[in-house]
Short mmCIF file of C-alpha atoms in Angstrom, two decimals:
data_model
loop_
_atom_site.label_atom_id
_atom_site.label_comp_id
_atom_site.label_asym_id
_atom_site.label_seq_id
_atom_site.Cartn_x
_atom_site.Cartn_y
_atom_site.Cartn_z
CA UNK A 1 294.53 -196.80 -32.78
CA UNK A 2 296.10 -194.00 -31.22
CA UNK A 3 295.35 -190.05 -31.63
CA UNK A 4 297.90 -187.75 -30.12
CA UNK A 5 297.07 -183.58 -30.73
CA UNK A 6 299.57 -181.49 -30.16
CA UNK A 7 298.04 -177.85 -29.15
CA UNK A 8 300.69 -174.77 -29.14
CA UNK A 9 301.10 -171.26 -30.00
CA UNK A 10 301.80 -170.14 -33.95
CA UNK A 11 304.96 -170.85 -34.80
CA UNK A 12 306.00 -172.76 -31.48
CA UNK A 13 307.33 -176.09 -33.18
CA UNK A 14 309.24 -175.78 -36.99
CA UNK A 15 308.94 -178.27 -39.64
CA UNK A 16 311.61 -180.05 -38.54
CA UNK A 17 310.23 -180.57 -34.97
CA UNK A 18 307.18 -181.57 -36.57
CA UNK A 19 308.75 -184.27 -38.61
CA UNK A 20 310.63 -185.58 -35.65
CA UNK A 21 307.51 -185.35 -32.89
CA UNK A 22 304.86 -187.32 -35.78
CA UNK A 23 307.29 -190.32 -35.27
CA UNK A 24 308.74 -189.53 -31.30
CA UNK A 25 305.63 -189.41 -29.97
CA UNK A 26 304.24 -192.11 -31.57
CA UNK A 27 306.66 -194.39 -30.67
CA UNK A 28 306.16 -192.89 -26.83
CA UNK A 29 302.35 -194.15 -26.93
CA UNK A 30 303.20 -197.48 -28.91
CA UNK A 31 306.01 -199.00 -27.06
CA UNK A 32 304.05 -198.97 -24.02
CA UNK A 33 300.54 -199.73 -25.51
CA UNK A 34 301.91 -202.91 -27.27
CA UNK A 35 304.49 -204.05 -25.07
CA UNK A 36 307.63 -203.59 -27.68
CA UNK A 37 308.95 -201.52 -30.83
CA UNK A 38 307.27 -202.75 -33.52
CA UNK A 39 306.78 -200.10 -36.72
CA UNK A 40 304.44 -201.75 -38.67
CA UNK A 41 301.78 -200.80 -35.34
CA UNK A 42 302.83 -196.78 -36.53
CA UNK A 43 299.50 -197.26 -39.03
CA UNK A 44 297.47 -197.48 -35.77
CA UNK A 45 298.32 -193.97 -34.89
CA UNK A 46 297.92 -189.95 -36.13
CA UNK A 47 299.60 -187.28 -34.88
CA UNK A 48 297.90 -184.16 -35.45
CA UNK A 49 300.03 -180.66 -34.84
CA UNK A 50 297.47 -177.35 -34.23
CA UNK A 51 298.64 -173.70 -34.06
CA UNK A 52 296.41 -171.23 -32.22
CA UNK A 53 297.12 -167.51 -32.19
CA UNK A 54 298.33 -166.00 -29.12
CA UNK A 55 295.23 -164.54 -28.38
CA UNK A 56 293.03 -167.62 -28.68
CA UNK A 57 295.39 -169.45 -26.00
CA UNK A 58 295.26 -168.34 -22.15
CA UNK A 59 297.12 -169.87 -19.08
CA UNK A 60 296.48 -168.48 -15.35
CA UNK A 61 293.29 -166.13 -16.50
CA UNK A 62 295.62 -164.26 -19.11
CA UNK A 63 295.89 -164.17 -22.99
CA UNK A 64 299.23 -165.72 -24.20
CA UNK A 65 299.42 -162.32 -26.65
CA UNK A 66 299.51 -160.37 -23.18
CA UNK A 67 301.90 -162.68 -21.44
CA UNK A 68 304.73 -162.27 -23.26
CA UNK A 69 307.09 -164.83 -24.38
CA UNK A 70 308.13 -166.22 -21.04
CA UNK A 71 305.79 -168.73 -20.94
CA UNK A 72 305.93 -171.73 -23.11
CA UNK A 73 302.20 -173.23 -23.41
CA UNK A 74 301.64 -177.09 -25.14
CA UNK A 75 298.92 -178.81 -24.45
CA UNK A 76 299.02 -182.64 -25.76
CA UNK A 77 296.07 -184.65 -25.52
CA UNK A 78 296.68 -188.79 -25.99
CA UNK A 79 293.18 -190.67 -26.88
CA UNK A 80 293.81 -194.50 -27.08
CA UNK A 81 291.13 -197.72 -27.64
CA UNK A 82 290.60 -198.99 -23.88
CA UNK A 83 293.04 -202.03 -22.93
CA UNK A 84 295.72 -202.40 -20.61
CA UNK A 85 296.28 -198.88 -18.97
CA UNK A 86 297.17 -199.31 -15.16
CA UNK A 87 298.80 -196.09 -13.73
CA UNK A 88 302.21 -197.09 -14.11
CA UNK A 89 301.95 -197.15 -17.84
CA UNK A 90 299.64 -194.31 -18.13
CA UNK A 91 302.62 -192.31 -15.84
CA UNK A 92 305.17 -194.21 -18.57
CA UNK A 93 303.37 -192.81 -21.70
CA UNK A 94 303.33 -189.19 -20.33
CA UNK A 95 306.96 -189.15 -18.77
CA UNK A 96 307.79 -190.34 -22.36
CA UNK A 97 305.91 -187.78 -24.35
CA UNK A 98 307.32 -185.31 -22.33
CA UNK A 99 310.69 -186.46 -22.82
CA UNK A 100 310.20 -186.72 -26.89
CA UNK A 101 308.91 -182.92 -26.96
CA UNK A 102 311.86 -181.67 -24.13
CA UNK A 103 314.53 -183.65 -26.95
CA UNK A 104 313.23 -181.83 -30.06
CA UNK A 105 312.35 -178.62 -28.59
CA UNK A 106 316.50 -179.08 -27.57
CA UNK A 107 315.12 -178.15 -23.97
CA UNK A 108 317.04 -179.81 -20.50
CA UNK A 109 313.42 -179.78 -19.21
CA UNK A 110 310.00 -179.84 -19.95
CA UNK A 111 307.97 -176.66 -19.60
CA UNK A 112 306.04 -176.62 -16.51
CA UNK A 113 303.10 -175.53 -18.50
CA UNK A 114 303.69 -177.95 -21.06
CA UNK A 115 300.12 -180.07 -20.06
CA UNK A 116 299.41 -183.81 -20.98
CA UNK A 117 296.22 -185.42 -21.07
CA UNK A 118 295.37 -189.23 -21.39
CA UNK A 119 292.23 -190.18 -22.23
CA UNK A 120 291.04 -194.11 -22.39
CA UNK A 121 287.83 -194.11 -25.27
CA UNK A 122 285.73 -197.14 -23.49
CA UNK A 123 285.26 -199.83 -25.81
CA UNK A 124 282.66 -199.77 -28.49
CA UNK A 125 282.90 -196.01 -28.52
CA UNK A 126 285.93 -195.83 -31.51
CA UNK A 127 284.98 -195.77 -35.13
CA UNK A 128 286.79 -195.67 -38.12
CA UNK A 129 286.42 -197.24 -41.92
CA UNK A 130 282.62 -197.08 -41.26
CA UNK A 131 281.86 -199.07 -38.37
CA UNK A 132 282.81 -199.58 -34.58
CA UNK A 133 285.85 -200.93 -33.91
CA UNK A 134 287.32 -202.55 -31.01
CA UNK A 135 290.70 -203.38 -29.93
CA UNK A 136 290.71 -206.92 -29.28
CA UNK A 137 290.35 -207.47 -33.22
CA UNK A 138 294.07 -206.11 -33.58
CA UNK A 139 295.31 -208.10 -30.79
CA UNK A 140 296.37 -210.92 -33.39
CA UNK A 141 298.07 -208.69 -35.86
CA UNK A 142 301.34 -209.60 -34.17
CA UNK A 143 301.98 -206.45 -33.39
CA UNK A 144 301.27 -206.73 -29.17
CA UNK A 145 303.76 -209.28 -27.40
CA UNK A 146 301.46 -211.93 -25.84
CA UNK A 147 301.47 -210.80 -22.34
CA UNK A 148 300.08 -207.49 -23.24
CA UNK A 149 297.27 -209.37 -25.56
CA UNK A 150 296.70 -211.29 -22.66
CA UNK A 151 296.51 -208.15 -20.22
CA UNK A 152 294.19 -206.43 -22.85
CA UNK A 153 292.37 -209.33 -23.41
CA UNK A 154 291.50 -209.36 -19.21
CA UNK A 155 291.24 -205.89 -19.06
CA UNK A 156 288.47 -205.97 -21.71
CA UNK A 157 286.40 -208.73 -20.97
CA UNK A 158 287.27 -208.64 -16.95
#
């Protein structure tokens, strides 16, 4: 279970951006959290898009509305169920969001002020359909590849 927010100024991303990010950046958290492609895991993860007025947004002490339109502002916030996150697939996940927004923003580069931040929610702190839940009961879905079950399963219960 994956939330990724997507934070940017009104009227930053169109529909059509929207509708490719919700399944882009999914895939850029999902490939690496369960070690392959697999689509049926999409149901794990929401993708939530939020438009703030220029004047509720600020970057270096001053108001987007009084910045002008040479800076480009996202801020994209990952929260995933702890498992298997060492650096190099914590750097993997970002590098890969990035690339997903740079693609359908038709961009040869990301922003530098386009901001990612990945947060691990320590088990037993995720809830959803009324109780706790934990990672290690998806881990036999058959969505993870059994070396990342195995990883998660070590990284979980040391």
């Amino acid at each position: 279970m994956t939330i990724i927010t997507v934070n940017t100024p009104k009227g930053r991303l169109t529909l059509e951006q929207r509708r490719a990010l919700a399944e882009t950046l999914t895939d850029a958290v999902l490939v690496p959290e369960v070690g392959r492609f697999a689509p049926p895991a999409r149901a794990g993860f929401q993708v939530h898009f939020v438009e703030r007025e220029p004047d509720m947004m600020a970057i270096g002490g001053r108001l987007l509305a009084d910045a002008g339109q040479e800076l480009d502002v996202m801020v994209i916030d990952v929260a995933v169920m702890d498992g298997d996150w060492p650096q190099e697939v914590r750097t993997e996940v970002i590098e890969r969001l990035l690339a997903a927004l740079t693609e359908a923003c038709g961009l040869p580069a990301p922003s530098p002020a386009w901001w990612v931040n990945f947060r691990v929610v320590e088990e037993g702190s995720w809830g959803s359909g009324g109780g706790v839940r934990s990672i290690l009961s998806l881990l036999d879905t058959g969505v993870f590849t059994e070396e990342k079950a195995k990883a998660i399963r070590a990284a979980i219960t040391g």
